[in-house]
Amino acid sequence: MKLWCEYAWLGGEQADAGVTIGVQGGKVVSVEPDTRPTDDAERLPGLTVPGFANAHSHAFQRILRGRTHTGRGDFWTWRRQMYSALAGLDPDTYLALATATFAEMAEAGITVVGEFHYVHHAPGGGRYEDPNAMGLAMLEAARRAGIRIALIDTCYLHGGIDTPPDEAQTRFSDGDAEAWAERVDRISGQVDQLSGPAEEPPMARLGAAIHSLRAVDPGSAARVAEWADAHQAPLHAHVSEQPAENETCREAYGATPSELLEAAGATGPRFTAVHATHLEAEDFPRLGQGGVCLCPTTERDLADGIGPARGLLEAGASISIGTDSNAVIDPFEETRAVEMDQRLATGERGVVGCGRLMEIASPAGYRQLGWPEGGRITPGAPADLVTVGFDSVRMAGTARKDPAGSLLFAAGAADVQRVMVAGETIVAEGRHRQVDVADELSASIEAVEENS
Amino acid sequence: MKLWCEYAWLGGEQADAGVTIGVQGGKVVSVEPDTRPTDDAERLPGLTVPGFANAHSHAFQRILRGRTHTGRGDFWTWRRQMYSALAGLDPDTYLALATATFAEMAEAGITVVGEFHYVHHAPGGGRYEDPNAMGLAMLEAARRAGIRIALIDTCYLHGGIDTPPDEAQTRFSDGDAEAWAERVDRISGQVDQLSGPAEEPPMARLGAAIHSLRAVDPGSAARVAEWADAHQAPLHAHVSEQPAENETCREAYGATPSELLEAAGATGPRFTAVHATHLEAEDFPRLGQGGVCLCPTTERDLADGIGPARGLLEAGASISIGTDSNAVIDPFEETRAVEMDQRLATGERGVVGCGRLMEIASPAGYRQLGWPEGGRITPGAPADLVTVGFDSVRMAGTARKDPAGSLLFAAGAADVQRVMVAGETIVAEGRHRQVDVADELSASIEAVEENS
């Protein structure tokens, strides 16, 4: 298959004009800039970019959108509301909800999601017949939505340091890290079966997560890190999302969360710290070898604060973005917020820069989720492509003057025209080809509520 | 005419269900909540709210969208780029550009705009045959786009304190405040002719502005304030947008910009301070009797900082929003940013609250622009109504659980289904009925560039 793109981002600060892309076996096989359209190439007007990587999602939190925003309180108030949304989730209702949510992501230009998954067990903590029933539902949901998934299977053991899980949290806990590893070993083979033809980049991968140093003690964290090492799998953790997390770690262990993760053998090139909003100065070099996933719309919504993007980049970390709570599913807004929030924090414009924002939008997240070759339009990369039109009121008049700048600073999810994953078109003319997204969202959220 | 709204916001924290609204002579004449739809009422599914008031716009800056975002620098770097966009503006090209820009606003749910207008004269500073040709073009543009306009005619005299205007700024300057007042007196009658039937709320109003204490000396500011008093007109000014503005005022006059405005007789109930980002503690009571217009997306873009919304509300000021640079035209994003940016600044959620955000979105701006009865769905108010659908992927599944919260925190400009101004439907099914907005934006921006 050949595609002719009016513009395409091939790396760097600017988009290239007239790019012909060859696609075969789910991969990009050739890239030629500065070409004229030919009869055998499908024409893609607008700007084509590598698909957005959403490196951190909790799909079920889509239920809360627009309903937990107006009250007072802080992160911890919100967390109580979030727990109450869990009641109606079972493998069937969650499959439907996650399918609709991932399909919403697809329409927004997201081609790979890292689902940070911890709702493992039945209400009350009982195991499902297959103890991975919920994780398998996530994998199946991504398959139905047509996007790649890294199932980041999350170890979540405690309600807080030296505190047992509360009632809601019993659904998250495997009891101890050994039991977590056994369950995850079991799903490992199932993920391989779902990952697609062996010669193509996989559609599904398995990763591991230490939920946080609130929910996993340092010894258990080391066990999770050991599992990830043995499987060469991505390893993620919530890190320093709230000042209280730093304080309780200091009190209990005399160390910051990043220091504890380093001591547990978790940090390094396969590690991704999620949020990292309240790092201490000494933490930056600890995270500099790996990745950091910022979730700006969620961090703003939850009054967490502005993540230290500039310091992290200076320390060498690769930054990705995540939609996290899914109160907003718009990777354009998420990406530009990395720069825009730095402007608020520093009083300077252009802190991050256009080329680096494109890296943040796509290749950084692909790498953090286990597809190091992804997020680029280059031979051998997965053929995951998003085309943004120039004819909406948001882009009109200016997009052809600076296509990459306009995409990053003016476009939104509603401007996505076409999305291709592994060479298959899953969104055309802005609409998902398999899923009526709004209908499925309404029906699946209704079903979760009726089930609770 | 009768409308039956599935939900409508009639004030307070929540929307009402099943609201029948009677409209006659451009005004709301009756409002009945908790009704069933009837055959003689047009059904409006979703949530109907008073139209958004955009209290601060510079229409020509729409040209810069997506093209001045990626470089480095600060507010002052951006200002140089902004000045270079002026070259191709004349009464014809600006009429076309402003028509398209105001029509983009209409599609986003904006029913009244305050155009803070200072591009009065020809390149080099020569007067047009009618010295108000540019202002008249703004009025005509709003008429074509179908929205109300307050032409905030801006006095702009100096390039800085004790500094003559530079070449770009010669187009802004009337020479002195007396000449400004003479020109504005002349347009006053013309505005009255354009304002529509005498028994209906006017479609156009005239206001005055002191550009800033950088561009208008205190004596001239007093003359502008006197004019506004004599005409009982809205009076606006950029206030403390940048720390440098405070510093130069302190140096030259030993006072803050707000203090100088108070001394000039500018502050009070008819006064609106635009931005107010870097107020000093003593300034809050000075502005508490009047209005403040925050422009969060622009202030974030230009690295200005987060405006002190909480302190202003505590001081009694009414807060409105403005799209300002028009790099973003989305009053939903602008409104929720007032709350969201406070979360970043304070670490607390629910600082502003839902009912107050609705006030910020509409009635506060109407009042600041000279329509004190506007921005409410209540008998006697202008029939300016916006309906947001619940069937987009952004709103699906959650909007009926909390219509007002979902509109404020999940919806965007792309979700506007229908817009009515003075009882006339100007946007239906999300599209402007008179203007092909994207086409007109492209053509008019092209024309400005060819003209420069």
mmCIF file of N, CA, C and O in Angstrom, chain A residues 181-212:
data_model
loop_
_atom_site.group_PDB
_atom_site.id
_atom_site.type_symbol
_atom_site.label_atom_id
_atom_site.label_comp_id
_atom_site.label_asym_id
_atom_site.label_seq_id
_atom_site.Cartn_x
_atom_site.Cartn_y
_atom_site.Cartn_z
ATOM 1 N N ALA A 181 3.218 -12.092 41.127
ATOM 2 C CA ALA A 181 4.083 -12.612 40.061
ATOM 3 C C ALA A 181 3.513 -13.903 39.466
ATOM 4 O O ALA A 181 3.544 -14.112 38.247
ATOM 5 N N GLU A 182 2.947 -14.733 40.314
ATOM 6 C CA GLU A 182 2.347 -15.983 39.805
ATOM 7 C C GLU A 182 1.182 -15.697 38.869
ATOM 8 O O GLU A 182 1.048 -16.304 37.816
ATOM 9 N N ARG A 183 0.328 -14.763 39.279
ATOM 10 C CA ARG A 183 -0.816 -14.420 38.429
ATOM 11 C C ARG A 183 -0.330 -13.832 37.105
ATOM 12 O O ARG A 183 -0.844 -14.175 36.027
ATOM 13 N N VAL A 184 0.675 -12.983 37.188
ATOM 14 C CA VAL A 184 1.143 -12.314 35.973
ATOM 15 C C VAL A 184 1.874 -13.302 35.060
ATOM 16 O O VAL A 184 1.753 -13.228 33.830
ATOM 17 N N ASP A 185 2.590 -14.259 35.649
ATOM 18 C CA ASP A 185 3.212 -15.313 34.825
ATOM 19 C C ASP A 185 2.152 -16.030 33.989
ATOM 20 O O ASP A 185 2.367 -16.363 32.834
ATOM 21 N N ARG A 186 1.017 -16.240 34.625
ATOM 22 C CA ARG A 186 -0.054 -16.960 33.947
ATOM 23 C C ARG A 186 -0.623 -16.185 32.750
ATOM 24 O O ARG A 186 -0.922 -16.776 31.714
ATOM 25 N N ILE A 187 -0.745 -14.851 32.900
ATOM 26 C CA ILE A 187 -1.317 -14.073 31.777
ATOM 27 C C ILE A 187 -0.276 -13.862 30.671
ATOM 28 O O ILE A 187 -0.636 -13.585 29.514
ATOM 29 N N SER A 188 0.974 -14.062 31.011
ATOM 30 C CA SER A 188 2.051 -13.794 30.057
ATOM 31 C C SER A 188 1.859 -14.578 28.757
ATOM 32 O O SER A 188 1.921 -14.014 27.658
ATOM 33 N N GLY A 189 1.583 -15.881 28.871
ATOM 34 C CA GLY A 189 1.387 -16.700 27.672
ATOM 35 C C GLY A 189 0.151 -16.282 26.899
ATOM 36 O O GLY A 189 0.141 -16.273 25.659
ATOM 37 N N GLN A 190 -0.895 -15.867 27.635
ATOM 38 C CA GLN A 190 -2.124 -15.434 26.962
ATOM 39 C C GLN A 190 -1.887 -14.161 26.150
ATOM 40 O O GLN A 190 -2.444 -13.991 25.078
ATOM 41 N N VAL A 191 -1.043 -13.269 26.670
ATOM 42 C CA VAL A 191 -0.734 -12.038 25.928
ATOM 43 C C VAL A 191 0.001 -12.384 24.641
ATOM 44 O O VAL A 191 -0.299 -11.839 23.572
ATOM 45 N N ASP A 192 0.956 -13.335 24.723
ATOM 46 C CA ASP A 192 1.701 -13.705 23.524
ATOM 47 C C ASP A 192 0.776 -14.192 22.418
ATOM 48 O O ASP A 192 0.945 -13.847 21.251
ATOM 49 N N GLN A 193 -0.243 -14.969 22.814
ATOM 50 C CA GLN A 193 -1.181 -15.459 21.803
ATOM 51 C C GLN A 193 -1.960 -14.339 21.125
ATOM 52 O O GLN A 193 -2.370 -14.462 19.975
ATOM 53 N N LEU A 194 -2.177 -13.257 21.876
ATOM 54 C CA LEU A 194 -2.990 -12.152 21.343
ATOM 55 C C LEU A 194 -2.160 -11.142 20.567
ATOM 56 O O LEU A 194 -2.692 -10.164 20.053
ATOM 57 N N SER A 195 -0.857 -11.376 20.501
ATOM 58 C CA SER A 195 -0.032 -10.267 20.031
ATOM 59 C C SER A 195 0.079 -10.171 18.514
ATOM 60 O O SER A 195 0.675 -9.241 17.998
ATOM 61 N N GLY A 196 -0.536 -11.115 17.767
ATOM 62 C CA GLY A 196 -0.564 -10.991 16.309
ATOM 63 C C GLY A 196 0.552 -11.780 15.647
ATOM 64 O O GLY A 196 1.309 -12.481 16.313
ATOM 65 N N PRO A 197 0.663 -11.660 14.296
ATOM 66 C CA PRO A 197 1.667 -12.416 13.544
ATOM 67 C C PRO A 197 3.081 -12.138 14.075
ATOM 68 O O PRO A 197 3.419 -10.991 14.373
ATOM 69 N N ALA A 198 3.878 -13.200 14.172
ATOM 70 C CA ALA A 198 5.192 -13.084 14.806
ATOM 71 C C ALA A 198 6.130 -12.123 14.076
ATOM 72 O O ALA A 198 6.971 -11.472 14.695
ATOM 73 N N GLU A 199 5.953 -11.998 12.767
ATOM 74 C CA GLU A 199 6.893 -11.158 12.014
ATOM 75 C C GLU A 199 6.499 -9.670 12.076
ATOM 76 O O GLU A 199 7.237 -8.815 11.595
ATOM 77 N N GLU A 200 5.353 -9.387 12.651
ATOM 78 C CA GLU A 200 4.923 -7.985 12.753
ATOM 79 C C GLU A 200 5.100 -7.487 14.191
ATOM 80 O O GLU A 200 5.107 -8.275 15.127
ATOM 81 N N PRO A 201 5.208 -6.163 14.370
ATOM 82 C CA PRO A 201 5.254 -5.632 15.743
ATOM 83 C C PRO A 201 3.992 -6.072 16.485
ATOM 84 O O PRO A 201 2.901 -6.029 15.921
ATOM 85 N N PRO A 202 4.131 -6.524 17.725
ATOM 86 C CA PRO A 202 2.971 -7.084 18.426
ATOM 87 C C PRO A 202 1.873 -6.061 18.681
ATOM 88 O O PRO A 202 2.139 -4.868 18.848
ATOM 89 N N MET A 203 0.628 -6.539 18.715
ATOM 90 C CA MET A 203 -0.510 -5.672 19.050
ATOM 91 C C MET A 203 -0.682 -5.556 20.554
ATOM 92 O O MET A 203 -1.324 -4.614 21.025
ATOM 93 N N ALA A 204 -0.158 -6.517 21.300
ATOM 94 C CA ALA A 204 -0.297 -6.476 22.763
ATOM 95 C C ALA A 204 1.022 -6.867 23.415
ATOM 96 O O ALA A 204 1.771 -7.697 22.889
ATOM 97 N N ARG A 205 1.306 -6.217 24.518
ATOM 98 C CA ARG A 205 2.498 -6.530 25.312
ATOM 99 C C ARG A 205 2.107 -6.527 26.775
ATOM 100 O O ARG A 205 1.111 -5.910 27.160
ATOM 101 N N LEU A 206 2.953 -7.179 27.569
ATOM 102 C CA LEU A 206 2.720 -7.181 29.003
ATOM 103 C C LEU A 206 3.807 -6.358 29.688
ATOM 104 O O LEU A 206 4.990 -6.462 29.338
ATOM 105 N N GLY A 207 3.396 -5.529 30.602
ATOM 106 C CA GLY A 207 4.344 -4.781 31.419
ATOM 107 C C GLY A 207 3.972 -4.951 32.883
ATOM 108 O O GLY A 207 2.943 -5.557 33.205
ATOM 109 N N ALA A 208 4.803 -4.431 33.754
ATOM 110 C CA ALA A 208 4.556 -4.550 35.186
ATOM 111 C C ALA A 208 4.515 -3.160 35.797
ATOM 112 O O ALA A 208 5.087 -2.209 35.250
ATOM 113 N N ALA A 209 3.820 -3.058 36.918
ATOM 114 C CA ALA A 209 3.859 -1.795 37.657
ATOM 115 C C ALA A 209 3.862 -2.022 39.161
ATOM 116 O O ALA A 209 3.209 -2.938 39.674
ATOM 117 N N ILE A 210 4.631 -1.175 39.801
ATOM 118 C CA ILE A 210 4.558 -0.983 41.248
ATOM 119 C C ILE A 210 3.573 0.175 41.413
ATOM 120 O O ILE A 210 3.875 1.292 40.971
ATOM 121 N N HIS A 211 2.389 -0.084 42.006
ATOM 122 C CA HIS A 211 1.406 1.004 41.985
ATOM 123 C C HIS A 211 2.001 2.306 42.490
ATOM 124 O O HIS A 211 1.924 3.343 41.836
ATOM 125 N N SER A 212 2.653 2.227 43.666
ATOM 126 C CA SER A 212 3.280 3.384 44.300
ATOM 127 C C SER A 212 3.943 2.870 45.557
ATOM 128 O O SER A 212 3.691 1.737 45.969
#
